[in-house]
Amino acid sequence: MASLKELKGRINSVKSTQKITKAKQMVAAAKLRKAQAAAEAARPYAQRLAAVMASLASRVTVSESSPRLLAGTGKDQTHLLVVANSDKGLAGAFNSNIVRAALVKARALEAEGKTVRFYLVGRKGRAVIRRAYPQAIEHMFDTTDVREPGFTEAQRVAEELTDLYMAGKFDVAHLFYSKFRSALVQTPTEQQIIPVPAPKLDAAAPATIGGAVVEYEPDEETILAELLPRYLRVQLFGALLENMASEQGASMTAMDNATRNAGDLINKLTIQYNRSRQAAITTELIEIIAGAEAL
């Protein structure tokens, strides 16, 4: 049985841990508001750009002369899985859920006889993928020196992916990130980013955007070739913003659970301490009474 001194030390230790988790929860809550606002503000821009892309793609016949980011390589053998993680832990299952979704996709592709490669963004999750696919890591994009990955990092990732694609390193690229729903819900999401899938256009208005008739100058193919790299950057930027919001939501929830668990443990240890202390007092009283009676 633990001594009173040991129990007192454990209670103080858990209280110190509780203060840390409570502080981390408050920091995550403050960061969540900013990250959530940024993610939600980026969504309308991405949706509008997708509408423009859909209008253009509906007017262009995809052929060998089309931009390669849209037409593809003509093959479907080598798949690159772009896994976007964070650099920090203490966020519950945020990172592991993204990695798990990527590994499930990798195994499914291998079952179809495809070749799988990985492009890793962020430090977390690397160890798991390295153990599962030690020879399949194509590139690791380091974000440890970046406080909050943003458009600059999305642009660099887009350029590196485009260079790898043009060099024939892969045929199809899939992006894995966490879609922010709420502080309690973050959904691991898979999205094909290369070749860029033509966004769907409302069949009722194939030549309009938002109900307005649009004429393009210069021609649609020229504009589409210019917009495809921008569209790729926007998709990656949106994924990074969604990841940041999801990470802070998961971190806030995890730290809240840790704070509650620490409180429960403190209560249990306090009860155990009081019982042990009362038992020690009772034992001393019995010894005193027994000694007095012996005299």
Short mmCIF file of C-alpha atoms in Angstrom, two decimals:
data_model
loop_
_atom_site.label_atom_id
_atom_site.label_comp_id
_atom_site.label_asym_id
_atom_site.label_seq_id
_atom_site.Cartn_x
_atom_site.Cartn_y
_atom_site.Cartn_z
CA MET A 1 0.00 0.00 0.00
CA ALA A 2 1.34 3.43 -0.90
CA SER A 3 2.49 5.64 1.95
CA LEU A 4 0.89 8.98 2.74
CA LYS A 5 3.95 10.79 1.39
CA GLU A 6 3.78 8.89 -1.91
CA LEU A 7 0.06 9.59 -2.28
CA LYS A 8 0.57 13.27 -1.54
CA GLY A 9 3.31 13.40 -4.18
CA ARG A 10 1.12 11.70 -6.77
CA ILE A 11 -1.75 14.10 -6.07
CA ASN A 12 0.53 17.12 -6.51
CA SER A 13 1.97 15.63 -9.71
CA VAL A 14 -1.46 15.05 -11.24
CA LYS A 15 -2.54 18.57 -10.25
CA SER A 16 0.49 19.98 -12.08
CA THR A 17 -0.40 17.92 -15.16
CA GLN A 18 -3.99 19.13 -14.96
CA LYS A 19 -2.83 22.75 -15.00
CA ILE A 20 -0.80 22.06 -18.16
CA THR A 21 -3.66 20.31 -19.98
CA LYS A 22 -6.07 23.07 -18.98
CA ALA A 23 -3.69 25.71 -20.34
CA LYS A 24 -3.24 23.75 -23.60
CA GLN A 25 -7.00 23.44 -23.93
CA MET A 26 -7.42 27.21 -23.64
CA VAL A 27 -4.63 27.86 -26.17
CA ALA A 28 -6.18 25.37 -28.62
CA ALA A 29 -9.60 27.00 -28.19
CA ALA A 30 -8.15 30.42 -29.01
CA LYS A 31 -6.29 29.09 -32.06
CA LEU A 32 -9.37 27.16 -33.19
CA ARG A 33 -11.43 30.32 -33.65
CA LYS A 34 -8.81 31.82 -35.94
CA ALA A 35 -8.19 28.58 -37.87
CA GLN A 36 -11.91 27.89 -38.29
CA ALA A 37 -12.51 31.41 -39.62
CA ALA A 38 -9.66 31.00 -42.14
CA ALA A 39 -10.93 27.61 -43.34
CA GLU A 40 -14.50 28.84 -43.74
CA ALA A 41 -13.37 32.01 -45.53
CA ALA A 42 -11.42 29.97 -48.10
CA ARG A 43 -14.30 27.68 -49.01
CA PRO A 44 -16.35 30.19 -51.10
CA TYR A 45 -13.26 31.09 -53.17
CA ALA A 46 -12.53 27.43 -53.84
CA GLN A 47 -16.15 26.80 -54.78
CA ARG A 48 -16.21 29.78 -57.15
CA LEU A 49 -12.98 28.69 -58.81
CA ALA A 50 -14.41 25.18 -59.16
CA ALA A 51 -17.46 26.67 -60.91
CA VAL A 52 -15.22 28.51 -63.38
CA MET A 53 -13.23 25.32 -63.96
CA ALA A 54 -16.44 23.38 -64.55
CA SER A 55 -17.65 25.93 -67.10
CA LEU A 56 -14.33 25.82 -68.95
CA ALA A 57 -14.04 22.04 -68.84
CA SER A 58 -17.53 21.66 -70.26
CA ARG A 59 -16.44 23.59 -73.38
CA VAL A 60 -13.15 21.77 -73.93
CA THR A 61 -12.73 18.32 -75.42
CA VAL A 62 -10.04 16.51 -73.46
CA SER A 63 -7.42 15.12 -75.81
CA GLU A 64 -3.68 14.55 -76.03
CA SER A 65 -3.19 18.23 -76.82
CA SER A 66 -5.01 19.29 -73.63
CA PRO A 67 -2.97 20.47 -70.63
CA ARG A 68 -1.32 17.46 -69.00
CA LEU A 69 -2.69 18.37 -65.57
CA LEU A 70 -6.17 17.78 -67.00
CA ALA A 71 -5.58 15.09 -69.65
CA GLY A 72 -3.31 12.89 -67.50
CA THR A 73 -0.48 10.68 -68.66
CA GLY A 74 -2.74 8.11 -70.31
CA LYS A 75 -1.76 5.58 -67.63
CA ASP A 76 -3.09 4.61 -64.22
CA GLN A 77 -0.26 2.52 -62.81
CA THR A 78 1.68 4.63 -60.30
CA HIS A 79 -0.29 6.41 -57.59
CA LEU A 80 1.19 9.07 -55.31
CA LEU A 81 -0.52 9.47 -51.93
CA VAL A 82 -0.03 12.98 -50.53
CA VAL A 83 -0.54 12.66 -46.76
CA ALA A 84 -0.93 16.00 -44.94
CA ASN A 85 -0.22 15.75 -41.20
CA SER A 86 0.79 18.20 -38.49
CA ASP A 87 4.15 18.56 -36.76
CA LYS A 88 2.75 18.37 -33.22
CA GLY A 89 1.02 15.71 -31.18
CA LEU A 90 -1.43 15.95 -28.27
CA ALA A 91 -4.30 16.10 -30.76
CA GLY A 92 -6.02 12.79 -30.09
CA ALA A 93 -6.46 10.62 -33.17
CA PHE A 94 -6.16 13.53 -35.62
CA ASN A 95 -2.93 12.38 -37.30
CA SER A 96 -3.49 8.65 -36.95
CA ASN A 97 -6.91 8.86 -38.66
CA ILE A 98 -5.37 10.55 -41.72
CA VAL A 99 -2.54 8.01 -41.89
CA ARG A 100 -4.98 5.13 -41.48
CA ALA A 101 -7.10 6.37 -44.40
CA ALA A 102 -3.98 6.65 -46.58
CA LEU A 103 -2.82 3.13 -45.68
CA VAL A 104 -6.26 1.69 -46.46
CA LYS A 105 -6.12 3.35 -49.88
CA ALA A 106 -2.56 2.09 -50.44
CA ARG A 107 -3.54 -1.51 -49.69
CA ALA A 108 -6.57 -1.24 -51.99
CA LEU A 109 -4.40 0.06 -54.82
CA GLU A 110 -1.83 -2.69 -54.29
CA ALA A 111 -4.60 -5.27 -54.43
CA GLU A 112 -5.41 -3.91 -57.90
CA GLY A 113 -1.78 -4.32 -58.96
CA LYS A 114 -0.92 -0.61 -58.78
CA THR A 115 2.36 0.91 -57.61
CA VAL A 116 2.06 3.14 -54.54
CA ARG A 117 4.33 6.04 -53.58
CA PHE A 118 4.04 8.54 -50.72
CA TYR A 119 4.56 12.30 -50.46
CA LEU A 120 4.47 13.27 -46.77
CA VAL A 121 3.65 16.75 -45.47
CA GLY A 122 4.33 17.30 -41.77
CA ARG A 123 6.34 15.28 -39.26
CA LYS A 124 3.63 13.22 -37.57
CA GLY A 125 2.67 9.97 -39.25
CA ARG A 126 6.05 9.47 -40.95
CA ALA A 127 7.13 6.65 -38.64
CA VAL A 128 3.98 4.60 -39.28
CA ILE A 129 4.21 4.94 -43.07
CA ARG A 130 7.95 4.23 -43.02
CA ARG A 131 7.34 0.96 -41.18
CA ALA A 132 4.57 -0.08 -43.56
CA TYR A 133 6.21 1.14 -46.82
CA PRO A 134 9.93 1.76 -46.16
CA GLN A 135 10.86 1.92 -49.86
CA ALA A 136 7.84 3.90 -51.09
CA ILE A 137 8.60 7.37 -49.71
CA GLU A 138 8.96 9.70 -52.71
CA HIS A 139 9.46 12.93 -50.77
CA MET A 140 8.93 14.47 -47.31
CA PHE A 141 7.95 18.14 -47.16
CA ASP A 142 9.29 19.67 -43.95
CA THR A 143 7.10 22.20 -42.11
CA THR A 144 8.85 22.15 -38.72
CA ASP A 145 10.16 25.70 -39.19
CA VAL A 146 6.73 27.03 -40.16
CA ARG A 147 4.46 28.27 -37.42
CA GLU A 148 1.28 27.88 -39.45
CA PRO A 149 1.48 26.30 -42.94
CA GLY A 150 -0.25 28.61 -45.41
CA PHE A 151 -0.37 29.59 -49.06
CA THR A 152 3.42 29.75 -49.43
CA GLU A 153 3.76 26.14 -48.35
CA ALA A 154 0.79 25.09 -50.52
CA GLN A 155 2.44 26.74 -53.52
CA ARG A 156 5.75 24.96 -52.87
CA VAL A 157 4.01 21.60 -52.50
CA ALA A 158 2.04 22.23 -55.72
CA GLU A 159 5.22 23.08 -57.62
CA GLU A 160 7.04 19.99 -56.33
CA LEU A 161 4.10 17.74 -57.19
CA THR A 162 3.85 19.26 -60.66
CA ASP A 163 7.58 18.73 -61.24
CA LEU A 164 7.33 15.09 -60.12
CA TYR A 165 4.29 14.61 -62.35
CA MET A 166 5.95 16.14 -65.40
CA ALA A 167 9.03 13.98 -64.75
CA GLY A 168 6.85 10.87 -64.96
CA LYS A 169 7.25 9.85 -61.30
CA PHE A 170 3.54 9.09 -60.94
CA ASP A 171 0.30 8.98 -62.92
CA VAL A 172 -2.32 9.88 -60.30
CA ALA A 173 -2.03 11.82 -57.03
CA HIS A 174 -4.46 11.57 -54.11
CA LEU A 175 -4.53 14.06 -51.24
CA PHE A 176 -5.37 12.98 -47.69
CA TYR A 177 -6.28 15.54 -45.04
CA SER A 178 -8.85 16.13 -42.31
CA LYS A 179 -12.03 18.03 -43.19
CA PHE A 180 -13.15 20.32 -40.36
CA ARG A 181 -16.76 19.84 -39.31
CA SER A 182 -16.75 21.04 -35.71
CA ALA A 183 -14.52 21.01 -32.65
CA LEU A 184 -15.72 17.46 -31.99
CA VAL A 185 -15.86 16.14 -35.55
CA GLN A 186 -13.01 16.02 -38.08
CA THR A 187 -13.42 13.77 -41.10
CA PRO A 188 -10.41 12.17 -42.87
CA THR A 189 -10.87 13.06 -46.54
CA GLU A 190 -9.42 11.72 -49.78
CA GLN A 191 -9.32 13.87 -52.91
CA GLN A 192 -7.74 13.28 -56.32
CA ILE A 193 -5.69 16.33 -57.22
CA ILE A 194 -3.60 15.17 -60.23
CA PRO A 195 -4.71 14.89 -62.94
CA VAL A 196 -7.20 17.56 -61.97
CA PRO A 197 -10.68 16.00 -62.16
CA ALA A 198 -13.04 18.25 -64.10
CA PRO A 199 -15.52 19.71 -61.56
CA LYS A 200 -19.14 18.86 -62.26
CA LEU A 201 -21.26 21.52 -63.84
CA ASP A 202 -25.01 21.83 -63.46
CA ALA A 203 -26.49 20.28 -66.59
CA ALA A 204 -29.30 22.82 -66.55
CA ALA A 205 -26.84 25.68 -67.15
CA PRO A 206 -23.79 24.36 -68.98
CA ALA A 207 -22.64 27.77 -70.25
CA THR A 208 -23.28 29.86 -67.16
CA ILE A 209 -21.63 30.63 -63.86
CA GLY A 210 -23.99 31.66 -61.11
CA GLY A 211 -26.76 32.16 -63.68
CA ALA A 212 -24.74 34.59 -65.86
CA VAL A 213 -23.71 33.82 -69.42
CA VAL A 214 -19.91 34.01 -69.76
CA GLU A 215 -17.76 34.50 -72.84
CA TYR A 216 -14.04 33.78 -72.52
CA GLU A 217 -11.21 35.75 -74.10
CA PRO A 218 -8.76 34.27 -75.06
CA ASP A 219 -10.11 30.79 -75.80
CA GLU A 220 -11.15 28.33 -73.12
CA GLU A 221 -8.13 26.01 -73.50
CA THR A 222 -5.67 28.86 -72.93
CA ILE A 223 -7.49 30.03 -69.82
CA LEU A 224 -7.84 26.46 -68.57
CA ALA A 225 -4.09 25.86 -68.95
CA GLU A 226 -3.48 28.98 -66.83
CA LEU A 227 -6.06 28.10 -64.19
CA LEU A 228 -5.08 24.46 -63.64
CA PRO A 229 -1.92 25.20 -61.59
CA ARG A 230 -3.81 27.85 -59.64
CA TYR A 231 -6.63 25.40 -58.98
CA LEU A 232 -4.12 22.85 -57.66
CA ARG A 233 -2.60 25.44 -55.31
CA VAL A 234 -6.02 26.44 -54.04
CA GLN A 235 -6.97 22.83 -53.31
CA LEU A 236 -3.76 22.28 -51.37
CA PHE A 237 -4.14 25.57 -49.53
CA GLY A 238 -7.69 24.70 -48.57
CA ALA A 239 -6.56 21.29 -47.31
CA LEU A 240 -3.88 22.90 -45.12
CA LEU A 241 -6.43 25.32 -43.67
CA GLU A 242 -8.88 22.49 -43.00
CA ASN A 243 -6.06 20.54 -41.34
CA MET A 244 -5.13 23.44 -39.06
CA ALA A 245 -8.72 23.88 -37.90
CA SER A 246 -9.14 20.13 -37.44
CA GLU A 247 -5.89 19.89 -35.48
CA GLN A 248 -6.89 22.63 -33.06
CA GLY A 249 -10.37 21.15 -32.62
CA ALA A 250 -8.92 17.70 -31.93
CA SER A 251 -6.32 19.18 -29.58
CA MET A 252 -8.93 21.13 -27.63
CA THR A 253 -11.09 18.03 -27.26
CA ALA A 254 -8.14 15.84 -26.26
CA MET A 255 -6.91 18.34 -23.65
CA ASP A 256 -10.43 18.73 -22.27
CA ASN A 257 -10.67 14.95 -21.85
CA ALA A 258 -7.22 14.87 -20.25
CA THR A 259 -8.21 17.63 -17.82
CA ARG A 260 -11.37 15.77 -16.83
CA ASN A 261 -9.47 12.50 -16.40
CA ALA A 262 -6.88 14.26 -14.24
CA GLY A 263 -9.68 15.64 -12.07
CA ASP A 264 -11.18 12.16 -11.65
CA LEU A 265 -7.77 10.74 -10.74
CA ILE A 266 -7.18 13.50 -8.20
CA ASN A 267 -10.52 12.71 -6.55
CA LYS A 268 -9.69 9.00 -6.35
CA LEU A 269 -6.22 9.65 -4.96
CA THR A 270 -7.61 12.15 -2.44
CA ILE A 271 -10.12 9.60 -1.18
CA GLN A 272 -7.36 6.98 -0.94
CA TYR A 273 -5.14 9.48 0.88
CA ASN A 274 -7.86 10.37 3.39
CA ARG A 275 -8.64 6.72 4.06
CA SER A 276 -4.98 5.88 4.57
CA ARG A 277 -4.53 8.89 6.85
CA GLN A 278 -7.62 7.94 8.88
CA ALA A 279 -6.38 4.35 9.14
CA ALA A 280 -3.01 5.57 10.38
CA ILE A 281 -4.68 7.80 13.00
CA THR A 282 -6.93 4.96 14.13
CA THR A 283 -3.94 2.63 14.46
CA GLU A 284 -2.07 5.18 16.57
CA LEU A 285 -5.06 5.66 18.86
CA ILE A 286 -5.42 1.92 19.35
CA GLU A 287 -1.74 1.64 20.21
CA ILE A 288 -2.03 4.52 22.72
CA ILE A 289 -5.10 3.02 24.37
CA ALA A 290 -3.54 -0.44 24.49
CA GLY A 291 -0.41 1.02 26.08
CA ALA A 292 -2.42 2.90 28.67
CA GLU A 293 -4.37 -0.21 29.61
CA ALA A 294 -1.13 -2.18 29.94
CA LEU A 295 0.08 0.29 32.54
#
